[in-house]
Short mmCIF file of C-alpha atoms in Angstrom, two decimals:
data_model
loop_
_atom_site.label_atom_id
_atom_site.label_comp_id
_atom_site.label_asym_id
_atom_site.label_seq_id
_atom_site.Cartn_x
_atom_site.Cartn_y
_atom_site.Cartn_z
CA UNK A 1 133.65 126.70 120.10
CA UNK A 2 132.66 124.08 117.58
CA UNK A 3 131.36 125.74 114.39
CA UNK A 4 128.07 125.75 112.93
CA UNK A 5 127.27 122.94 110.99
CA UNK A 6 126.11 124.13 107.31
CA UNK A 7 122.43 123.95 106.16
CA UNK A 8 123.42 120.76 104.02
CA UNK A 9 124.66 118.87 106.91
CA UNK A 10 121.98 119.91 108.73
CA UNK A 11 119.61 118.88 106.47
CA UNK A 12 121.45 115.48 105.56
CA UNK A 13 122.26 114.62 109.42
CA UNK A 14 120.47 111.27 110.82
CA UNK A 15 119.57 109.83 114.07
CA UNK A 16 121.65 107.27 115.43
CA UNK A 17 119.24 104.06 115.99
CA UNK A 18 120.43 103.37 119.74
CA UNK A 19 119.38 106.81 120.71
CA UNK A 20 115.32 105.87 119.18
CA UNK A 21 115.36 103.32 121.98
CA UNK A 22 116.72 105.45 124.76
CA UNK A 23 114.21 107.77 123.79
CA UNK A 24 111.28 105.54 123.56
CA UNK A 25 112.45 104.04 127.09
CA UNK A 26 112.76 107.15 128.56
CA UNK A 27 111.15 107.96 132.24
CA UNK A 28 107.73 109.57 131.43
CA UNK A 29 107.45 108.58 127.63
CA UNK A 30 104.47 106.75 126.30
CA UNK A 31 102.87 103.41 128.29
CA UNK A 32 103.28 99.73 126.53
CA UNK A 33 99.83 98.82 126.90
CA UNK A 34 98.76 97.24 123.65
CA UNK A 35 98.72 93.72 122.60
CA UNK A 36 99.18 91.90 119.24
CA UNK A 37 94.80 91.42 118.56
CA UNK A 38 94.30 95.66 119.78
CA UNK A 39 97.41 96.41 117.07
CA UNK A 40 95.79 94.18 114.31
CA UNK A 41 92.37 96.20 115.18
CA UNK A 42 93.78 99.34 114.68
CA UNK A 43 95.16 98.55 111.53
CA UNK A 44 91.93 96.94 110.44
CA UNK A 45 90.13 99.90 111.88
CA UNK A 46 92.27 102.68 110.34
CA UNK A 47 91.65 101.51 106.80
CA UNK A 48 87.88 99.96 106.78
CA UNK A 49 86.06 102.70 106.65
CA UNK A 50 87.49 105.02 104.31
CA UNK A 51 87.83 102.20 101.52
CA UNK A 52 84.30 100.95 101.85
CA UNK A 53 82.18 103.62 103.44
CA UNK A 54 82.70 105.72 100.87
CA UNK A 55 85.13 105.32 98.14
CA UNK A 56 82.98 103.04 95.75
CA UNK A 57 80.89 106.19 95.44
CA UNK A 58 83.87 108.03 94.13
CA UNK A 59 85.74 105.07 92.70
CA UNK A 60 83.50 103.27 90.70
CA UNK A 61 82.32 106.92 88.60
CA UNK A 62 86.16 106.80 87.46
CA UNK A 63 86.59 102.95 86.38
CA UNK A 64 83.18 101.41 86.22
CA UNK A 65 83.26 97.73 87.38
CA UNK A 66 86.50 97.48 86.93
CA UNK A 67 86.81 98.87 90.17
CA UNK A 68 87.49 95.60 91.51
CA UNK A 69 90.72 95.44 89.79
CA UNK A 70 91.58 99.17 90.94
CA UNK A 71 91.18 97.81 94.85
CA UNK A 72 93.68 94.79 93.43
CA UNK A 73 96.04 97.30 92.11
CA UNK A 74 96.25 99.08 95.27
CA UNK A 75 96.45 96.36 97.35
CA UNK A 76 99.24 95.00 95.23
CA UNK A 77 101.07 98.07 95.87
CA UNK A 78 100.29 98.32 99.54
CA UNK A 79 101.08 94.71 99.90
CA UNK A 80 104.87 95.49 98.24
CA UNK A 81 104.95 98.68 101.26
CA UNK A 82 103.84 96.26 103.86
CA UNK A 83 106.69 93.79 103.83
CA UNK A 84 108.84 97.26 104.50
CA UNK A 85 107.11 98.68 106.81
CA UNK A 86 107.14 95.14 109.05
CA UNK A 87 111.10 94.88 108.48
CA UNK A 88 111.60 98.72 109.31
CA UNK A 89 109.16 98.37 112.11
CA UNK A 90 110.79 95.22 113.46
CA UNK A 91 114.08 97.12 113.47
CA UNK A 92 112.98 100.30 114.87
CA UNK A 93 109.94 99.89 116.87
CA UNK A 94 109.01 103.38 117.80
CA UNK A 95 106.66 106.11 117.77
CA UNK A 96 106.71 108.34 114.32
CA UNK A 97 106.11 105.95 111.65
CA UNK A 98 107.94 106.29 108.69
CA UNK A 99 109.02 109.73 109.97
CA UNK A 100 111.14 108.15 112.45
CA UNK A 101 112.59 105.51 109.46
CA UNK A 102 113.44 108.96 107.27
CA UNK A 103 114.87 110.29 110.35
CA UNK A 104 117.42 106.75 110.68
CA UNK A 105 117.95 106.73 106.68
CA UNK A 106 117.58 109.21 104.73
CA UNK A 107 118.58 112.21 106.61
CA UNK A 108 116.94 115.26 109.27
CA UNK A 109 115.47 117.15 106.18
CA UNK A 110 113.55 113.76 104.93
CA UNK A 111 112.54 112.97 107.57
CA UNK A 112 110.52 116.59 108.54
CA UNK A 113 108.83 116.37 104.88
CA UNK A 114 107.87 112.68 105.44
CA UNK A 115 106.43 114.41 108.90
CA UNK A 116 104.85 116.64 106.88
CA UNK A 117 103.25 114.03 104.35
CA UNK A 118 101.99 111.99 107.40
CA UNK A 119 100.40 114.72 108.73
CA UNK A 120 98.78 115.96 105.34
CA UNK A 121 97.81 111.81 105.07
CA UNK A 122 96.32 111.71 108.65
CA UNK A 123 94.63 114.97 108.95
CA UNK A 124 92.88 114.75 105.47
CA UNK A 125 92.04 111.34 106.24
CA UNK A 126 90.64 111.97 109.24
CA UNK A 127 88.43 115.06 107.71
CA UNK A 128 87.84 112.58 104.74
CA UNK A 129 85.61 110.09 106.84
CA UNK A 130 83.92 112.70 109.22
CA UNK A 131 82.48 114.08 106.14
CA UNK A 132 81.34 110.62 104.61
CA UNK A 133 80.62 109.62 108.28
CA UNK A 134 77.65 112.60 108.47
CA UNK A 135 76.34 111.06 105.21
CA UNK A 136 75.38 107.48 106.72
CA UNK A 137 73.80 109.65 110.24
CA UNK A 138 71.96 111.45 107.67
CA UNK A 139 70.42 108.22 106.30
CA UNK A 140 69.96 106.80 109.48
CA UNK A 141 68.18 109.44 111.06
CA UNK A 142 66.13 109.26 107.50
CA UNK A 143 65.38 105.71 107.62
CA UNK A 144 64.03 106.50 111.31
CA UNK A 145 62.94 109.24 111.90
CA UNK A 146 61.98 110.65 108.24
CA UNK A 147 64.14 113.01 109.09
CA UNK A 148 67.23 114.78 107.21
CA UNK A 149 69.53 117.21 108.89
CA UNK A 150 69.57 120.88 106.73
CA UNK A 151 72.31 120.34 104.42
CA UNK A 152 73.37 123.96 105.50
CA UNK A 153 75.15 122.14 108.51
CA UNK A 154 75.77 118.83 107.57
CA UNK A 155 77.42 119.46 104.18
CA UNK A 156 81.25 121.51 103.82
CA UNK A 157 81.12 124.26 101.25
CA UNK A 158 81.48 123.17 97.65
CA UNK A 159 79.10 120.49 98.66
CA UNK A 160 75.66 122.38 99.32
CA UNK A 161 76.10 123.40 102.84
CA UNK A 162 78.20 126.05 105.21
CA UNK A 163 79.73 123.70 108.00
CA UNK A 164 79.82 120.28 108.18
CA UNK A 165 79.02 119.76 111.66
CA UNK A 166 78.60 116.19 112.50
CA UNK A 167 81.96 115.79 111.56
CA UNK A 168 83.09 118.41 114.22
CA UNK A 169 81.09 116.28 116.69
CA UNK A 170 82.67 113.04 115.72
CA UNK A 171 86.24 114.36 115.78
CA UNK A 172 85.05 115.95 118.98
CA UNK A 173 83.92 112.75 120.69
CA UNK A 174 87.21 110.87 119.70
CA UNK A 175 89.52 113.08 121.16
CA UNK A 176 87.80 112.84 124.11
CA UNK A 177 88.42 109.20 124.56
CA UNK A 178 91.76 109.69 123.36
CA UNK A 179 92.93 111.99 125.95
CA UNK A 180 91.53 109.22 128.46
CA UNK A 181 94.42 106.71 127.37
CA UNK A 182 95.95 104.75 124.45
CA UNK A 183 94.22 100.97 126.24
CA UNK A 184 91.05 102.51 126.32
CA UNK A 185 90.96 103.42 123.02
CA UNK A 186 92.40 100.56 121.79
CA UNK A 187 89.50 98.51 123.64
CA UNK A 188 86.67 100.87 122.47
CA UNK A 189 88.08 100.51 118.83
CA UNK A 190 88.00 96.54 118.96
CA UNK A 191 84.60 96.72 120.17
CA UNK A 192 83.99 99.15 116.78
CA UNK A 193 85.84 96.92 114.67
CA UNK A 194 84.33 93.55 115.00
CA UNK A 195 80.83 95.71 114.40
CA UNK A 196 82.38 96.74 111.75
CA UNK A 197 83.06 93.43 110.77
CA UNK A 198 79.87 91.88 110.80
CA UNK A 199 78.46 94.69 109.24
CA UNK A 200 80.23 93.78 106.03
CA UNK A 201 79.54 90.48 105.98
CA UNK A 202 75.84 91.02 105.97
CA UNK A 203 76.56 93.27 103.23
CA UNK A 204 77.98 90.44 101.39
CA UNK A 205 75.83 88.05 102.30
CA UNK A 206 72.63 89.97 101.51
CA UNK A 207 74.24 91.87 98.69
CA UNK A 208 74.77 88.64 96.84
CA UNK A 209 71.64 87.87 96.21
CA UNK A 210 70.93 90.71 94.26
CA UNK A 211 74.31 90.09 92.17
CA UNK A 212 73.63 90.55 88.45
CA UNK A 213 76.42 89.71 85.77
CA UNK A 214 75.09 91.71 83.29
CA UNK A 215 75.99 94.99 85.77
CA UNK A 216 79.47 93.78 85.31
CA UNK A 217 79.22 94.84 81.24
CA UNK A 218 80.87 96.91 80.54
CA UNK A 219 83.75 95.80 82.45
CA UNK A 220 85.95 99.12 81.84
CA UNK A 221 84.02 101.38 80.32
CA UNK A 222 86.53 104.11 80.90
CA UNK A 223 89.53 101.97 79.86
CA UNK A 224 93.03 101.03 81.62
CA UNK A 225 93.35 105.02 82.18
CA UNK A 226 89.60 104.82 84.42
CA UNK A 227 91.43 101.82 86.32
CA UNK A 228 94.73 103.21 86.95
CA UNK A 229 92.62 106.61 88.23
CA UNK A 230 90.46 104.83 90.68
CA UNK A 231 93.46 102.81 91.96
CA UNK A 232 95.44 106.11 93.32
CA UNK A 233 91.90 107.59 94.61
CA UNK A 234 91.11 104.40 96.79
CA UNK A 235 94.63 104.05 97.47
CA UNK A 236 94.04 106.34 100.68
CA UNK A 237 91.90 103.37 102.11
CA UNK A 238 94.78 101.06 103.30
CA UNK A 239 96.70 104.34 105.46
CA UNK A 240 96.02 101.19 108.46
CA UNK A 241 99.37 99.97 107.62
CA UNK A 242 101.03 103.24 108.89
CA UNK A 243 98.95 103.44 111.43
CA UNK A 244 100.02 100.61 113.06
CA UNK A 245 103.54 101.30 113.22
CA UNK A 246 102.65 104.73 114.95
CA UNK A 247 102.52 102.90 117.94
CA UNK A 248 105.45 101.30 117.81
CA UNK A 249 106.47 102.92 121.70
CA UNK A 250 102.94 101.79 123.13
CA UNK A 251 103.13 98.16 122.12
CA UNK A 252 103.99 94.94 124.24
CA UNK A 253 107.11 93.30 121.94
CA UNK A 254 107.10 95.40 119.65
CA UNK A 255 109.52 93.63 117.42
CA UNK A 256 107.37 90.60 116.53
CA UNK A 257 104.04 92.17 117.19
CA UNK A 258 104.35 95.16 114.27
CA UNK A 259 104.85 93.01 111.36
CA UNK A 260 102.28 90.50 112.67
CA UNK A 261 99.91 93.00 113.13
CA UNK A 262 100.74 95.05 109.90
CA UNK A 263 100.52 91.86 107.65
CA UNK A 264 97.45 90.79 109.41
CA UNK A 265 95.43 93.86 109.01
CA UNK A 266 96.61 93.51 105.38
CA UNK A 267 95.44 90.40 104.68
CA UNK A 268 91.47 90.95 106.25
CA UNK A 269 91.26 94.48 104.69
CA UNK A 270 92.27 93.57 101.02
CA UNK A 271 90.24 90.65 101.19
CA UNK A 272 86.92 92.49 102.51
CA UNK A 273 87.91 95.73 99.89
CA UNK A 274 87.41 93.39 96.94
CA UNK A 275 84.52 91.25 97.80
CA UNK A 276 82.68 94.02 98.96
CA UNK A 277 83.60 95.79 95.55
CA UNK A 278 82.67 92.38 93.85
CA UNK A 279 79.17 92.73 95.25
CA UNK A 280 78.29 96.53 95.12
CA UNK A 281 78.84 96.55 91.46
CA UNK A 282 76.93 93.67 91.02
CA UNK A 283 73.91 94.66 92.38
CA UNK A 284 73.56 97.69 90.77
CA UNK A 285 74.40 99.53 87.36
CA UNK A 286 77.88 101.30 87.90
CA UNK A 287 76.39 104.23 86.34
CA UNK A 288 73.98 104.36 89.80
CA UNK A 289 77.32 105.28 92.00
CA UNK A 290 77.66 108.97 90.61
CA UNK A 291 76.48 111.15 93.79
CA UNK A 292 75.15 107.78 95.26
CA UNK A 293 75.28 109.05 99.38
CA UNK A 294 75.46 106.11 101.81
CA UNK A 295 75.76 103.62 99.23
CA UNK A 296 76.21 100.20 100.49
CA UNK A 297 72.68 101.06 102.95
CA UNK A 298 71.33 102.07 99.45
CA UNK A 299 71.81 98.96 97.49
CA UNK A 300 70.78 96.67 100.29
CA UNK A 301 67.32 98.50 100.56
CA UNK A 302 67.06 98.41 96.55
CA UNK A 303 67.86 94.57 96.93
CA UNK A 304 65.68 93.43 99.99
CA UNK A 305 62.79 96.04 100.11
CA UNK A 306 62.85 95.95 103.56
CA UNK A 307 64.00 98.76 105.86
CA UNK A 308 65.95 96.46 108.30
CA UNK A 309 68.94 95.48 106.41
CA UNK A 310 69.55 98.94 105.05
CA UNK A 311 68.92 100.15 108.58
CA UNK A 312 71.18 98.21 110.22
CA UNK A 313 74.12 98.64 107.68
CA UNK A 314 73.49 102.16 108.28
CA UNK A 315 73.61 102.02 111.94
CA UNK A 316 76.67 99.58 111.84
CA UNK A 317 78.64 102.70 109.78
CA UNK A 318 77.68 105.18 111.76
CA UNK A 319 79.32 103.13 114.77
CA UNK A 320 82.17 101.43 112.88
CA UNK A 321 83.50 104.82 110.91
CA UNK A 322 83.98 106.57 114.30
CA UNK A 323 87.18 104.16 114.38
CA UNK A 324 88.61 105.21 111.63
CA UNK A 325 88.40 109.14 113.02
CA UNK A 326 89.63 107.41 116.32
CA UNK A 327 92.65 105.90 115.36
CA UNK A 328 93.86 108.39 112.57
CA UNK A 329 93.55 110.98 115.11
CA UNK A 330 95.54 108.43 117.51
CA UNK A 331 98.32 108.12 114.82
CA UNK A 332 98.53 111.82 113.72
CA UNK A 333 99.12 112.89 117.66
CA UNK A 334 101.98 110.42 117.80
CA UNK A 335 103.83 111.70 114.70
CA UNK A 336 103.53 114.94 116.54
CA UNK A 337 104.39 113.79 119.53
CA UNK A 338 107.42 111.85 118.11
CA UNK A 339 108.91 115.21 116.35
CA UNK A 340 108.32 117.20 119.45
CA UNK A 341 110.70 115.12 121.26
CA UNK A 342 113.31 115.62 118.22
CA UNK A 343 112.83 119.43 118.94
CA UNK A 344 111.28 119.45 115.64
CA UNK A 345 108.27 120.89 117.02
CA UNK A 346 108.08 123.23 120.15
CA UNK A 347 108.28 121.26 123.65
CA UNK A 348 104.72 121.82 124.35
CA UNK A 349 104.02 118.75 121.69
CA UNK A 350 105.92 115.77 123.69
CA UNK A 351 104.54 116.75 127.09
CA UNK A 352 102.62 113.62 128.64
CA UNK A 353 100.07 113.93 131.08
CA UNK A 354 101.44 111.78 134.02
CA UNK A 355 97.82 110.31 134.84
CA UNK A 356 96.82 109.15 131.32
CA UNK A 357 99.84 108.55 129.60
CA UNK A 358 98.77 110.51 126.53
CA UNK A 359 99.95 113.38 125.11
CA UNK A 360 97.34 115.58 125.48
CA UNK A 361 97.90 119.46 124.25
CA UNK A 362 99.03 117.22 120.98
CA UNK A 363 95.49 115.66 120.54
CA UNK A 364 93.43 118.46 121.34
CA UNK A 365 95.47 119.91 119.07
CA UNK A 366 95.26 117.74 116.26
CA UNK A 367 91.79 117.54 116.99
CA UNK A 368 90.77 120.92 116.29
CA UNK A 369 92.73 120.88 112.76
CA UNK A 370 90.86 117.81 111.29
CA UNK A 371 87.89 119.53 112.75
CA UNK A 372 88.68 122.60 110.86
CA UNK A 373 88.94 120.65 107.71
CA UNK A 374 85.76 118.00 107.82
CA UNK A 375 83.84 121.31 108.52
CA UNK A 376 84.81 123.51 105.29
CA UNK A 377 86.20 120.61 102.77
CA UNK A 378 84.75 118.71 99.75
CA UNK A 379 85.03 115.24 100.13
CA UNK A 380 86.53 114.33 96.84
CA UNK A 381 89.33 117.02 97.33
CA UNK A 382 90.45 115.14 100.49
CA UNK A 383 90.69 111.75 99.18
CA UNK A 384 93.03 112.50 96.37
CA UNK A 385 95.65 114.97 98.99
CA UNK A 386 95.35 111.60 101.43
CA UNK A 387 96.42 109.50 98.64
CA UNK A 388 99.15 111.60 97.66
CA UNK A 389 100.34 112.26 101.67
CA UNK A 390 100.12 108.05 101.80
CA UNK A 391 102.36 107.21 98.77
CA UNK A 392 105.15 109.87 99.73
CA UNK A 393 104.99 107.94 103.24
CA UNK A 394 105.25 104.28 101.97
CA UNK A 395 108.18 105.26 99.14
CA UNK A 396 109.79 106.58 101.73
CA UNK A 397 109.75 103.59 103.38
CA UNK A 398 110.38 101.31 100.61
CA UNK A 399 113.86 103.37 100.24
CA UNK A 400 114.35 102.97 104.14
CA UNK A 401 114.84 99.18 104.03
CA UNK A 402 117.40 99.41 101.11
CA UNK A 403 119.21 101.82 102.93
CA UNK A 404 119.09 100.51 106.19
CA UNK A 405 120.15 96.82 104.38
CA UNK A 406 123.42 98.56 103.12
CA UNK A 407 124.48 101.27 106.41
CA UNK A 408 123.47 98.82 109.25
CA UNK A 409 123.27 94.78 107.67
CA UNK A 410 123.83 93.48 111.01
CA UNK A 411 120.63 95.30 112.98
CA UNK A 412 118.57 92.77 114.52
CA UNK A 413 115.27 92.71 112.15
CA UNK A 414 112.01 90.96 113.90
CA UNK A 415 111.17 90.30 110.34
CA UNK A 416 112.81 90.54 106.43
CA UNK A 417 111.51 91.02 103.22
CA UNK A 418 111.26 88.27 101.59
CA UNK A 419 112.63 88.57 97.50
CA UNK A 420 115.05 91.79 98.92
CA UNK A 421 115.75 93.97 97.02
CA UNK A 422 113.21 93.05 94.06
CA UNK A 423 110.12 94.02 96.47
CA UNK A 424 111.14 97.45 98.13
CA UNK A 425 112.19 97.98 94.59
CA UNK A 426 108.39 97.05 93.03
CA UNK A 427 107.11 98.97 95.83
CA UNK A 428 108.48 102.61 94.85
CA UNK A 429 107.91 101.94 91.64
CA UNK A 430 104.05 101.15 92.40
CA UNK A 431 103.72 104.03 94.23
CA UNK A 432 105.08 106.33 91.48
CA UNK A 433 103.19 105.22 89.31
CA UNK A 434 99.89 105.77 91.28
CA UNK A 435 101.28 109.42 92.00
CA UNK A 436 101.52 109.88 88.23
CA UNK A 437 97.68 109.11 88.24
CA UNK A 438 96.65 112.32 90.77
CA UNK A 439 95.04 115.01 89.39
CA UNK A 440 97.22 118.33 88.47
CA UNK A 441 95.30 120.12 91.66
CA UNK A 442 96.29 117.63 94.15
CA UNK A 443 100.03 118.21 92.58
CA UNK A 444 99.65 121.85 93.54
CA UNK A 445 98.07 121.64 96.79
CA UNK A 446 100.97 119.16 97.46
CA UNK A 447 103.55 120.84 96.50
CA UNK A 448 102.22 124.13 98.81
CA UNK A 449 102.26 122.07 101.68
CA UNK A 450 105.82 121.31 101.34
CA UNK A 451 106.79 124.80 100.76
CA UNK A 452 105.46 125.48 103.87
CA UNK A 453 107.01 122.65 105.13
CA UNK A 454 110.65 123.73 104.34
CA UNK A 455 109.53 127.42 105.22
CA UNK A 456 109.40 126.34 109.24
CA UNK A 457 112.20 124.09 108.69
CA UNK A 458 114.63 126.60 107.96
CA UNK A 459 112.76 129.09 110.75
CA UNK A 460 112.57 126.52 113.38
CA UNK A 461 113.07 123.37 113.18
CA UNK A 462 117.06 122.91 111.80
CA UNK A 463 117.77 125.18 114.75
CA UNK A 464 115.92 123.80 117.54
CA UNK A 465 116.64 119.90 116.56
CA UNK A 466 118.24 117.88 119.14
CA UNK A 467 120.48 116.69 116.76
CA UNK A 468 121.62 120.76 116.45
CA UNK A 469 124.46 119.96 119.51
CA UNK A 470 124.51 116.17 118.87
CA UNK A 471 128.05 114.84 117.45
CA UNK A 472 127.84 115.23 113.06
CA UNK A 473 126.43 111.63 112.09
CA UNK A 474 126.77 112.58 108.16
CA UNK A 475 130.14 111.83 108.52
CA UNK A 476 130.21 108.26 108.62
CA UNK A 477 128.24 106.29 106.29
CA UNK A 478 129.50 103.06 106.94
CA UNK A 479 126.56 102.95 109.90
CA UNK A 480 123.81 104.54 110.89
#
């Protein structure tokens, strides 16, 4: 009998790429339904929402109007991340995100806490904007009806309510569609996109007109430390970019589409972040943001006078933000789904139903646990775990591509980083330095979440791996 391999070479074992594409290929695996326009949506849809929608109202408090250069900082850092993440997705196009580049890389025990990271980044995400998506209904249903839901069930505890239960509803309602197939969704979410999208630019349009320089002064009232601050909180808006890569097994050619759709949603969201950032703090006194609920609707009723544009901005979110929910709850099942089949997770989490093509016990599933937390979370708590979950992911992934340059140099890559290895490089050391800027709580939350983490490693996971009877691949480095 061969002997047990020890913890270390359990934990340091990887995944050899061919069998990622056996896997993905598989009879009853995961349908190739989505095109190169759905895959830019989703990335455009994963991240507008949660950048716009609501962090201004938490951003701004932290760095004044120099906001605008905290949603450049970011963007320059998530700009580094998304040249990896379109080689590493080019190479290995498949289901699991940046898990599934750990998984090739860095080892089995990487991987799992990456898992982990993406599923603290998803699911806090996800709870992030149901909470700030019950703030626009409530201001809809005001600017209609005169009418305010109690804030006993439409605010999480620590905010002024019990249960936040819009966001139950919306989490509800998208794992609904979810279950019903990956096309439809995709479909339903480029519908909810291009709202989206016009939405914004009538913010922008309107919202100029009310620009005032003198709300620009002063510029960084809270200095370089307010602007570094504001950078990691907002830095949970451009999660898109992993998003997209989570569906690297449902995607027609996936090698070219990825990084086209990646860089893509890129370009549209960073340019959107800051000129609706440009605007907002323009037309109103930075000072005005602190506990400011619905803000972009408030500011364009403050400008015009009139109820319509405020109206429809607020109608727009409450339409457009369901995408967000949609596809983070999209990309969060597919991580699962993805370490199920690696036996990371019990069997019940690959199972696909045969008529949809969706893994449904892992959405429901999911479902229920962002539920759990847009019900009984403050908002401000989420954002800053989210940002933290999203820059483990993308170093991770910055280290990926110099790894995968040196073990396998002659893997066929859909795309390269330009400037290798100067930009992976930048890019970890852009995302350190906007972990450095988290609070000390979000540190300690953190770092309980991967305790538990390596707690059901070492109980489950390391011995129910499929790796577990696999040949040793620590053994030779030379290739992965």
């Amino acid at each position: 009998m061969p002997s047990r391999p020890t913890l270390r070479r359990q934990m340091l074992r990887r995944k050899p790429l061919h069998t990622f594409t056996t896997d993905a290929d598989r009879a009853g695996g995961l349908r190739r339904t989505v095109g190169p326009f759905q895959l830019t949506m989703i990335g455009i849809g994963a991240t507008i929402g949660t950048g716009i929608f609501f962090a201004l109202g938490s951003a701004v408090p932290e760095a004044g109007p120099a906001v605008i250069v905290s949603f450049a900082v970011a963007a320059a850092a998530a700009a580094l991340t998304a040249l990896c993440y379109a080689e590493l997705a080019s190479a290995v196009p498949v289901s699991g995100s940046s898990y599934s580049y750990a998984y090739a890389t860095l080892g089995e025990f990487a991987a799992w806490a990456v898992g982990w990271c993406l599923l603290l980044e998803y699911a806090v995400s996800g709870a992030a904007i149901a909470v700030s998506w019950g703030q626009y209904l409530n201001d809809l249903t005001l600017r209609l009806f005169d009418f305010r839901m109690p804030e006993a069930i439409s605010s999480p505890p620590g905010a002024g309510g019990v249960i936040n239960l819009p966001g139950v509803v919306l989490v509800g309602l998208c794992c609904l569609l979810l279950v019903r197939g990956a096309k439809e969704s995709a479909l339903v979410n480029t519908v909810m996109v291009l709202v989206k999208l016009g939405i914004l630019a009538l913010f922008i349009v309107v919202g100029a007109t009310g620009f005032d320089a003198g709300n620009l002064q002063p510029f960084a009232p809270l200095g370089i430390a307010g602007v570094s601050t504001a950078a990691a909180t907002v830095f949970f808006a451009f999660i898109g970019l992993d998003a997209v890569s989570t569906a690297g097994e449902e995607v027609r050619n996936p090698g070219r589409t990825l990084p086209v759709a990646i860089i893509g949603a890129l370009l549209v969201v960073t340019t959107l972040y800051i000129l609706v950032a440009v605007v907002g703090v323009g037309a109103q006194p930075w000072t005005a943001f602190e506990g400011q609920e619905a803000g972009l609707s408030a500011i364009l009723g403050d400008i015009t006078g009139a109820r319509w544009p405020a109206l429809l901005l607020s109608a727009g979110a409450v339409l457009s933000i369901v995408s967000v929910t949609l596809v983070v709850l999209y990309g969060q099942s597919r991580i699962l789904y993805t370490m199920g089949r690696d036996g990371m997770l019990p069997s019940a989490f690959r199972r696909v139903s045969p008529r949809s093509g969706t893994p449904v016990f892992t959405t429901l599933l999911t479902g229920g646990f962002v539920a759990l937390l847009a019900a009984v979370f403050p908002l401000d708590l989420l954002a800053d775990l989210t940002s933290m979950g999203t820059l483990a992911a993308f170093t991770v992934v910055s280290v990926g591509v110099l790894i995968l340059r040196r073990t396998a140099p002659g893997l066929d890559r859909g795309f390269r980083v330009p400037g290798y290895p100067v930009v992976p490089i930048l890019s970890v050391l852009a995302c350190g330095y906007l972990i450095y800027e988290l609070p000390l709580d979000t540190y300690l939350l953190f770092g309980g979440w991967l305790m538990l983490a390596l707690a059901v490693y070492l109980i489950y996971s390391r011995k129910n791996s499929r790796l577990q009877t696999a040949p040793d691949t620590t053994r030779d480095r030379s290739r992965v």
